[in-house]
Amino acid sequence: MLPVRLLLLLAVFSSVRTTILENVDKADLEAVRIRLMEEKAKRLLLQNDVDVLMLKFEELKRKCDQRDEHVFDGNVTLVTHSIAFTATLSADMLFPSGTILTFDHVRVNEDNCYNSSTGKFRASFRGLYSFSVTVLPVLSSHPVGCFIMKDNDEIGRVYTGDTGIATGSVTVVTMMDKGQEVYLKGRHNHQEYVQGAHWSTFTGLLLYRYN
Ligand SMILES: *[C@@H]1O[C@H](CO)[C@@H](O)[C@H](O)[C@H]1NC(C)=O
Ligand SMILES: *[C@@H]1O[C@H](CO)[C@@H](O)[C@H](O)[C@H]1NC(C)=O
């Protein structure tokens, strides 16, 4: 048996200790509680930011999906690369039968796609291209006719001059593989006497690039 004095002492000591501990714990708990509330508030704000971002993301995704569905089939990309040329004929030219009509005066030649000495446009991307030609004869007795050629295939033709001197024009669109060439070729059995002074023009450009 412990002496009564010692028991009393122990009891007092333990009660003091409990009180101290309680006080310390309460202060700590309060601090932790405040801290938790702060964290919870921050988390709510962050969640709100995330919700806003998710909405924006969904909207962007929807717009992209729509674009893919309606305009692009997934193999087509927007043309970000400028491919375009316009060349005109500066002086009247008598082109021998079946030769390439070279238009010498280059007004636009993005990416150097047109070679004025060969008269050829070369595709630097697979894609859909547009070409336009306008020719004006020099003499009314001398109609002008020519073909738009893609490598060895005819993809367009124009003829004018039977009923006086008037311009003739044609526009075509065509799919091209990288490296294919488009140019103008005169008729096999006629010399083409084409008027210069920039009346006659040859234009081409990339519309859509295919992957
Ligand atoms: C897109 O490309 C794939 C793979 O080359 C091909 O199978 C598909 O037919 C193409 N789609 C169109 C519309 O050209
Ligand atoms: C145009 O073609 C000619 C003949 O093939 C070539 O010698 C010349 O370098 C080309 N010019 C350009 C700018 O590519």
PDB file of C-alpha atoms and ligand atoms in Angstrom:
ATOM      1  CA  MET A   1       0.000   0.000   0.000  1.00  0.00           C
ATOM      2  CA  LEU A   2       1.242   3.451  -0.892  1.00  0.00           C
ATOM      3  CA  PRO A   3       1.179   6.014   1.840  1.00  0.00           C
ATOM      4  CA  VAL A   4      -1.791   8.374   1.696  1.00  0.00           C
ATOM      5  CA  ARG A   5       0.490  11.398   1.270  1.00  0.00           C
ATOM      6  CA  LEU A   6       2.049   9.957  -1.778  1.00  0.00           C
ATOM      7  CA  LEU A   7      -1.342   9.068  -3.240  1.00  0.00           C
ATOM      8  CA  LEU A   8      -2.534  12.613  -2.690  1.00  0.00           C
ATOM      9  CA  LEU A   9       0.604  13.972  -4.277  1.00  0.00           C
ATOM     10  CA  LEU A  10       0.142  11.751  -7.272  1.00  0.00           C
ATOM     11  CA  ALA A  11      -3.487  12.775  -7.604  1.00  0.00           C
ATOM     12  CA  VAL A  12      -2.648  16.472  -7.518  1.00  0.00           C
ATOM     13  CA  PHE A  13       0.193  16.036  -9.956  1.00  0.00           C
ATOM     14  CA  SER A  14      -1.923  14.089 -12.402  1.00  0.00           C
ATOM     15  CA  SER A  15      -4.759  16.608 -12.293  1.00  0.00           C
ATOM     16  CA  VAL A  16      -2.369  19.504 -12.913  1.00  0.00           C
ATOM     17  CA  ARG A  17      -0.846  17.602 -15.764  1.00  0.00           C
ATOM     18  CA  THR A  18      -4.268  16.905 -17.309  1.00  0.00           C
ATOM     19  CA  THR A  19      -5.209  20.585 -17.076  1.00  0.00           C
ATOM     20  CA  ILE A  20      -1.989  21.668 -18.777  1.00  0.00           C
ATOM     21  CA  LEU A  21      -2.398  19.058 -21.462  1.00  0.00           C
ATOM     22  CA  GLU A  22      -6.018  20.047 -22.011  1.00  0.00           C
ATOM     23  CA  ASN A  23      -5.047  23.684 -22.411  1.00  0.00           C
ATOM     24  CA  VAL A  24      -2.266  22.911 -24.823  1.00  0.00           C
ATOM     25  CA  ASP A  25      -4.475  20.545 -26.840  1.00  0.00           C
ATOM     26  CA  LYS A  26      -7.301  23.048 -27.041  1.00  0.00           C
ATOM     27  CA  ALA A  27      -5.044  25.795 -28.387  1.00  0.00           C
ATOM     28  CA  ASP A  28      -3.491  23.411 -30.878  1.00  0.00           C
ATOM     29  CA  LEU A  29      -6.850  22.063 -31.918  1.00  0.00           C
ATOM     30  CA  GLU A  30      -8.185  25.546 -32.466  1.00  0.00           C
ATOM     31  CA  ALA A  31      -5.187  26.429 -34.600  1.00  0.00           C
ATOM     32  CA  VAL A  32      -5.556  23.244 -36.588  1.00  0.00           C
ATOM     33  CA  ARG A  33      -9.284  23.869 -36.986  1.00  0.00           C
ATOM     34  CA  ILE A  34      -8.640  27.370 -38.360  1.00  0.00           C
ATOM     35  CA  ARG A  35      -5.947  26.048 -40.609  1.00  0.00           C
ATOM     36  CA  LEU A  36      -8.308  23.371 -41.915  1.00  0.00           C
ATOM     37  CA  MET A  37     -10.981  25.934 -42.661  1.00  0.00           C
ATOM     38  CA  GLU A  38      -8.473  28.036 -44.540  1.00  0.00           C
ATOM     39  CA  GLU A  39      -7.336  25.021 -46.550  1.00  0.00           C
ATOM     40  CA  LYS A  40     -10.924  24.072 -47.282  1.00  0.00           C
ATOM     41  CA  ALA A  41     -11.627  27.581 -48.573  1.00  0.00           C
ATOM     42  CA  LYS A  42      -8.540  27.454 -50.771  1.00  0.00           C
ATOM     43  CA  ARG A  43      -9.567  24.067 -52.097  1.00  0.00           C
ATOM     44  CA  LEU A  44     -13.020  25.379 -52.972  1.00  0.00           C
ATOM     45  CA  LEU A  45     -11.459  28.305 -54.854  1.00  0.00           C
ATOM     46  CA  LEU A  46      -9.144  25.938 -56.728  1.00  0.00           C
ATOM     47  CA  GLN A  47     -12.035  23.620 -57.525  1.00  0.00           C
ATOM     48  CA  ASN A  48     -13.890  26.607 -58.895  1.00  0.00           C
ATOM     49  CA  ASP A  49     -10.914  27.507 -61.109  1.00  0.00           C
ATOM     50  CA  VAL A  50     -10.713  23.924 -62.338  1.00  0.00           C
ATOM     51  CA  ASP A  51     -14.442  23.910 -63.136  1.00  0.00           C
ATOM     52  CA  VAL A  52     -14.091  27.125 -65.134  1.00  0.00           C
ATOM     53  CA  LEU A  53     -11.086  25.737 -67.024  1.00  0.00           C
ATOM     54  CA  MET A  54     -12.899  22.471 -67.730  1.00  0.00           C
ATOM     55  CA  LEU A  55     -15.835  24.388 -69.202  1.00  0.00           C
ATOM     56  CA  LYS A  56     -13.492  26.355 -71.421  1.00  0.00           C
ATOM     57  CA  PHE A  57     -11.691  23.172 -72.443  1.00  0.00           C
ATOM     58  CA  GLU A  58     -14.950  21.389 -73.311  1.00  0.00           C
ATOM     59  CA  GLU A  59     -16.029  24.362 -75.403  1.00  0.00           C
ATOM     60  CA  LEU A  60     -12.713  24.420 -77.306  1.00  0.00           C
ATOM     61  CA  LYS A  61     -12.853  20.660 -77.824  1.00  0.00           C
ATOM     62  CA  ARG A  62     -16.390  20.926 -79.150  1.00  0.00           C
ATOM     63  CA  LYS A  63     -15.307  23.634 -81.596  1.00  0.00           C
ATOM     64  CA  CYS A  64     -12.354  21.518 -82.804  1.00  0.00           C
ATOM     65  CA  ASP A  65     -14.541  18.431 -83.210  1.00  0.00           C
ATOM     66  CA  GLN A  66     -17.100  20.416 -85.177  1.00  0.00           C
ATOM     67  CA  ARG A  67     -14.400  21.765 -87.463  1.00  0.00           C
ATOM     68  CA  ASP A  68     -13.057  18.285 -88.054  1.00  0.00           C
ATOM     69  CA  GLU A  69     -16.521  16.953 -88.799  1.00  0.00           C
ATOM     70  CA  HIS A  70     -17.804  19.652 -91.067  1.00  0.00           C
ATOM     71  CA  VAL A  71     -14.846  21.068 -92.936  1.00  0.00           C
ATOM     72  CA  PHE A  72     -11.869  18.813 -92.477  1.00  0.00           C
ATOM     73  CA  ASP A  73     -11.801  15.068 -92.642  1.00  0.00           C
ATOM     74  CA  GLY A  74      -8.769  14.591 -90.451  1.00  0.00           C
ATOM     75  CA  ASN A  75      -6.358  14.298 -93.354  1.00  0.00           C
ATOM     76  CA  VAL A  76      -6.593  17.947 -94.261  1.00  0.00           C
ATOM     77  CA  THR A  77      -4.853  20.753 -92.452  1.00  0.00           C
ATOM     78  CA  LEU A  78      -5.377  24.455 -92.670  1.00  0.00           C
ATOM     79  CA  VAL A  79      -2.946  26.055 -95.055  1.00  0.00           C
ATOM     80  CA  THR A  80      -0.481  27.909 -92.900  1.00  0.00           C
ATOM     81  CA  HIS A  81       2.154  27.912 -95.567  1.00  0.00           C
ATOM     82  CA  SER A  82       1.766  30.424 -98.378  1.00  0.00           C
ATOM     83  CA  ILE A  83       2.063  28.790-101.811  1.00  0.00           C
ATOM     84  CA  ALA A  84       0.921  31.065-104.633  1.00  0.00           C
ATOM     85  CA  PHE A  85       2.131  32.608-107.846  1.00  0.00           C
ATOM     86  CA  THR A  86       0.977  34.942-110.578  1.00  0.00           C
ATOM     87  CA  ALA A  87       2.988  35.373-113.766  1.00  0.00           C
ATOM     88  CA  THR A  88       2.156  37.473-116.794  1.00  0.00           C
ATOM     89  CA  LEU A  89       3.519  37.736-120.307  1.00  0.00           C
ATOM     90  CA  SER A  90       5.383  41.001-120.747  1.00  0.00           C
ATOM     91  CA  ALA A  91       5.827  40.945-124.555  1.00  0.00           C
ATOM     92  CA  ASP A  92       3.948  39.292-127.452  1.00  0.00           C
ATOM     93  CA  MET A  93       5.240  35.763-127.958  1.00  0.00           C
ATOM     94  CA  LEU A  94       4.980  33.303-130.820  1.00  0.00           C
ATOM     95  CA  PHE A  95       5.239  29.898-129.145  1.00  0.00           C
ATOM     96  CA  PRO A  96       6.165  26.997-131.493  1.00  0.00           C
ATOM     97  CA  SER A  97       3.643  24.142-131.793  1.00  0.00           C
ATOM     98  CA  GLY A  98       3.253  21.951-128.743  1.00  0.00           C
ATOM     99  CA  THR A  99       5.660  23.893-126.562  1.00  0.00           C
ATOM    100  CA  ILE A 100       5.279  25.173-123.024  1.00  0.00           C
ATOM    101  CA  LEU A 101       3.886  28.678-122.687  1.00  0.00           C
ATOM    102  CA  THR A 102       6.308  30.398-120.339  1.00  0.00           C
ATOM    103  CA  PHE A 103       5.026  33.545-118.671  1.00  0.00           C
ATOM    104  CA  ASP A 104       8.067  35.592-117.830  1.00  0.00           C
ATOM    105  CA  HIS A 105       6.892  38.421-115.566  1.00  0.00           C
ATOM    106  CA  VAL A 106       6.543  37.109-112.020  1.00  0.00           C
ATOM    107  CA  ARG A 107       4.303  39.210-109.796  1.00  0.00           C
ATOM    108  CA  VAL A 108       3.918  36.837-106.864  1.00  0.00           C
ATOM    109  CA  ASN A 109       5.984  33.735-106.257  1.00  0.00           C
ATOM    110  CA  GLU A 110       5.548  32.502-102.707  1.00  0.00           C
ATOM    111  CA  ASP A 111       7.894  29.682-101.752  1.00  0.00           C
ATOM    112  CA  ASN A 112       9.439  30.000-105.230  1.00  0.00           C
ATOM    113  CA  CYS A 113       6.791  27.595-106.507  1.00  0.00           C
ATOM    114  CA  TYR A 114       6.826  28.869-110.125  1.00  0.00           C
ATOM    115  CA  ASN A 115       9.863  28.779-112.374  1.00  0.00           C
ATOM    116  CA  SER A 116       9.556  31.465-115.021  1.00  0.00           C
ATOM    117  CA  SER A 117      12.259  29.984-117.230  1.00  0.00           C
ATOM    118  CA  THR A 118      10.537  26.590-117.463  1.00  0.00           C
ATOM    119  CA  GLY A 119       6.969  27.929-117.024  1.00  0.00           C
ATOM    120  CA  LYS A 120       6.313  25.174-114.504  1.00  0.00           C
ATOM    121  CA  PHE A 121       4.695  25.234-111.081  1.00  0.00           C
ATOM    122  CA  ARG A 122       5.904  22.517-108.735  1.00  0.00           C
ATOM    123  CA  ALA A 123       3.799  21.323-105.763  1.00  0.00           C
ATOM    124  CA  SER A 124       5.742  21.360-102.531  1.00  0.00           C
ATOM    125  CA  PHE A 125       2.862  19.701-100.635  1.00  0.00           C
ATOM    126  CA  ARG A 126       0.230  17.128-101.427  1.00  0.00           C
ATOM    127  CA  GLY A 127      -3.015  19.035-101.581  1.00  0.00           C
ATOM    128  CA  LEU A 128      -5.792  20.713-103.476  1.00  0.00           C
ATOM    129  CA  TYR A 129      -4.626  23.480-105.799  1.00  0.00           C
ATOM    130  CA  SER A 130      -6.343  26.037-108.006  1.00  0.00           C
ATOM    131  CA  PHE A 131      -5.015  27.308-111.355  1.00  0.00           C
ATOM    132  CA  SER A 132      -6.293  30.060-113.600  1.00  0.00           C
ATOM    133  CA  VAL A 133      -5.206  31.048-117.087  1.00  0.00           C
ATOM    134  CA  THR A 134      -6.104  34.019-119.222  1.00  0.00           C
ATOM    135  CA  VAL A 135      -4.806  34.391-122.769  1.00  0.00           C
ATOM    136  CA  LEU A 136      -5.301  37.083-125.381  1.00  0.00           C
ATOM    137  CA  PRO A 137      -4.377  36.534-129.047  1.00  0.00           C
ATOM    138  CA  VAL A 138      -2.250  39.071-130.915  1.00  0.00           C
ATOM    139  CA  LEU A 139      -4.064  38.707-134.243  1.00  0.00           C
ATOM    140  CA  SER A 140      -7.723  38.041-134.949  1.00  0.00           C
ATOM    141  CA  SER A 141      -6.656  35.578-137.659  1.00  0.00           C
ATOM    142  CA  HIS A 142      -4.648  33.698-135.077  1.00  0.00           C
ATOM    143  CA  PRO A 143      -6.796  32.168-132.261  1.00  0.00           C
ATOM    144  CA  VAL A 144      -4.958  30.968-129.193  1.00  0.00           C
ATOM    145  CA  GLY A 145      -5.572  27.650-127.525  1.00  0.00           C
ATOM    146  CA  CYS A 146      -3.703  25.898-124.759  1.00  0.00           C
ATOM    147  CA  PHE A 147      -3.919  23.114-122.233  1.00  0.00           C
ATOM    148  CA  ILE A 148      -3.267  23.141-118.518  1.00  0.00           C
ATOM    149  CA  MET A 149      -1.081  20.121-117.953  1.00  0.00           C
ATOM    150  CA  LYS A 150      -0.358  18.239-114.737  1.00  0.00           C
ATOM    151  CA  ASP A 151       2.769  16.278-115.543  1.00  0.00           C
ATOM    152  CA  ASN A 152       1.580  14.455-118.705  1.00  0.00           C
ATOM    153  CA  ASP A 153      -2.168  14.785-118.074  1.00  0.00           C
ATOM    154  CA  GLU A 154      -4.424  17.508-119.408  1.00  0.00           C
ATOM    155  CA  ILE A 155      -6.500  19.040-116.601  1.00  0.00           C
ATOM    156  CA  GLY A 156      -7.946  22.075-118.409  1.00  0.00           C
ATOM    157  CA  ARG A 157      -8.183  23.802-121.789  1.00  0.00           C
ATOM    158  CA  VAL A 158      -8.887  27.265-123.092  1.00  0.00           C
ATOM    159  CA  TYR A 159      -9.429  28.618-126.605  1.00  0.00           C
ATOM    160  CA  THR A 160     -10.179  32.133-127.841  1.00  0.00           C
ATOM    161  CA  GLY A 161      -9.893  34.393-130.870  1.00  0.00           C
ATOM    162  CA  ASP A 162     -12.206  32.908-133.506  1.00  0.00           C
ATOM    163  CA  THR A 163     -14.546  35.897-133.405  1.00  0.00           C
ATOM    164  CA  GLY A 164     -12.063  38.720-132.924  1.00  0.00           C
ATOM    165  CA  ILE A 165      -9.510  39.461-130.295  1.00  0.00           C
ATOM    166  CA  ALA A 166     -10.890  38.585-126.872  1.00  0.00           C
ATOM    167  CA  THR A 167      -9.461  37.053-123.736  1.00  0.00           C
ATOM    168  CA  GLY A 168     -10.160  33.444-122.947  1.00  0.00           C
ATOM    169  CA  SER A 169      -9.988  32.139-119.370  1.00  0.00           C
ATOM    170  CA  VAL A 170     -10.285  28.951-117.440  1.00  0.00           C
ATOM    171  CA  THR A 171      -9.938  27.951-113.779  1.00  0.00           C
ATOM    172  CA  VAL A 172      -9.434  24.429-112.511  1.00  0.00           C
ATOM    173  CA  VAL A 173      -8.875  22.823-109.138  1.00  0.00           C
ATOM    174  CA  THR A 174      -6.813  19.691-108.930  1.00  0.00           C
ATOM    175  CA  MET A 175      -5.324  17.328-106.361  1.00  0.00           C
ATOM    176  CA  MET A 176      -1.551  17.233-106.588  1.00  0.00           C
ATOM    177  CA  ASP A 177       1.077  15.042-105.043  1.00  0.00           C
ATOM    178  CA  LYS A 178       4.253  16.605-103.795  1.00  0.00           C
ATOM    179  CA  GLY A 179       6.619  17.121-106.726  1.00  0.00           C
ATOM    180  CA  GLN A 180       3.984  17.111-109.479  1.00  0.00           C
ATOM    181  CA  GLU A 181       4.124  19.983-111.948  1.00  0.00           C
ATOM    182  CA  VAL A 182       1.537  22.122-113.656  1.00  0.00           C
ATOM    183  CA  TYR A 183       2.223  24.168-116.802  1.00  0.00           C
ATOM    184  CA  LEU A 184       0.595  25.487-119.968  1.00  0.00           C
ATOM    185  CA  LYS A 185       1.139  23.782-123.287  1.00  0.00           C
ATOM    186  CA  GLY A 186       0.185  25.005-126.758  1.00  0.00           C
ATOM    187  CA  ARG A 187      -1.680  22.898-129.299  1.00  0.00           C
ATOM    188  CA  HIS A 188       0.347  20.276-131.187  1.00  0.00           C
ATOM    189  CA  ASN A 189      -0.308  21.631-134.666  1.00  0.00           C
ATOM    190  CA  HIS A 190      -0.573  25.387-134.062  1.00  0.00           C
ATOM    191  CA  GLN A 191       1.811  28.099-133.116  1.00  0.00           C
ATOM    192  CA  GLU A 192       0.308  30.133-130.293  1.00  0.00           C
ATOM    193  CA  TYR A 193       0.690  33.857-130.843  1.00  0.00           C
ATOM    194  CA  VAL A 194      -0.022  35.247-127.379  1.00  0.00           C
ATOM    195  CA  GLN A 195      -0.378  38.895-126.501  1.00  0.00           C
ATOM    196  CA  GLY A 196       1.957  40.378-123.906  1.00  0.00           C
ATOM    197  CA  ALA A 197       1.697  43.697-122.042  1.00  0.00           C
ATOM    198  CA  HIS A 198       0.404  41.628-119.099  1.00  0.00           C
ATOM    199  CA  TRP A 199      -2.897  40.729-120.784  1.00  0.00           C
ATOM    200  CA  SER A 200      -2.090  37.045-120.487  1.00  0.00           C
ATOM    201  CA  THR A 201      -1.690  35.591-116.987  1.00  0.00           C
ATOM    202  CA  PHE A 202      -1.108  32.325-115.211  1.00  0.00           C
ATOM    203  CA  THR A 203      -2.005  31.974-111.511  1.00  0.00           C
ATOM    204  CA  GLY A 204      -1.898  29.091-109.071  1.00  0.00           C
ATOM    205  CA  LEU A 205      -2.298  28.570-105.355  1.00  0.00           C
ATOM    206  CA  LEU A 206      -2.634  25.936-102.676  1.00  0.00           C
ATOM    207  CA  LEU A 207      -6.145  25.709-101.224  1.00  0.00           C
ATOM    208  CA  TYR A 208      -5.874  22.815 -98.759  1.00  0.00           C
ATOM    209  CA  ARG A 209      -2.934  20.814 -97.697  1.00  0.00           C
ATOM    210  CA  TYR A 210      -3.474  17.061 -97.297  1.00  0.00           C
ATOM    211  CA  ASN A 211      -1.475  15.002 -94.836  1.00  0.00           C
TER     212      ASN A 211
HETATM  213  C1  LIG B   1      -7.401   9.671 -94.599  1.00  0.00           C
HETATM  214  O1  LIG B   1      -6.197   8.948 -94.524  1.00  0.00           O
HETATM  215  C2  LIG B   1      -6.365   7.571 -94.249  1.00  0.00           C
HETATM  216  C3  LIG B   1      -4.971   6.961 -94.083  1.00  0.00           C
HETATM  217  O2  LIG B   1      -4.153   7.307 -95.150  1.00  0.00           O
HETATM  218  C4  LIG B   1      -7.172   6.918 -95.369  1.00  0.00           C
HETATM  219  O3  LIG B   1      -7.395   5.562 -95.072  1.00  0.00           O
HETATM  220  C5  LIG B   1      -8.501   7.648 -95.499  1.00  0.00           C
HETATM  221  O4  LIG B   1      -9.216   7.119 -96.604  1.00  0.00           O
HETATM  222  C6  LIG B   1      -8.281   9.130 -95.699  1.00  0.00           C
HETATM  223  N1  LIG B   1      -9.541   9.817 -95.751  1.00  0.00           N
HETATM  224  C7  LIG B   1      -9.895  10.587 -96.768  1.00  0.00           C
HETATM  225  C8  LIG B   1     -11.254  11.203 -96.671  1.00  0.00           C
HETATM  226  O5  LIG B   1      -9.154  10.816 -97.707  1.00  0.00           O
HETATM  227  C1  LIG B   2      14.335  26.941-113.107  1.00  0.00           C
HETATM  228  O1  LIG B   2      14.546  25.803-113.899  1.00  0.00           O
HETATM  229  C2  LIG B   2      15.821  25.810-114.514  1.00  0.00           C
HETATM  230  C3  LIG B   2      15.857  24.649-115.484  1.00  0.00           C
HETATM  231  O2  LIG B   2      15.503  23.449-114.843  1.00  0.00           O
HETATM  232  C4  LIG B   2      16.883  25.723-113.444  1.00  0.00           C
HETATM  233  O3  LIG B   2      18.164  25.733-114.026  1.00  0.00           O
HETATM  234  C5  LIG B   2      16.741  26.894-112.496  1.00  0.00           C
HETATM  235  O4  LIG B   2      17.623  26.756-111.430  1.00  0.00           O
HETATM  236  C6  LIG B   2      15.332  26.969-111.963  1.00  0.00           C
HETATM  237  N1  LIG B   2      15.187  28.196-111.227  1.00  0.00           N
HETATM  238  C7  LIG B   2      14.830  28.187-109.956  1.00  0.00           C
HETATM  239  C8  LIG B   2      14.696  29.518-109.311  1.00  0.00           C
HETATM  240  O5  LIG B   2      14.585  27.165-109.346  1.00  0.00           O
END
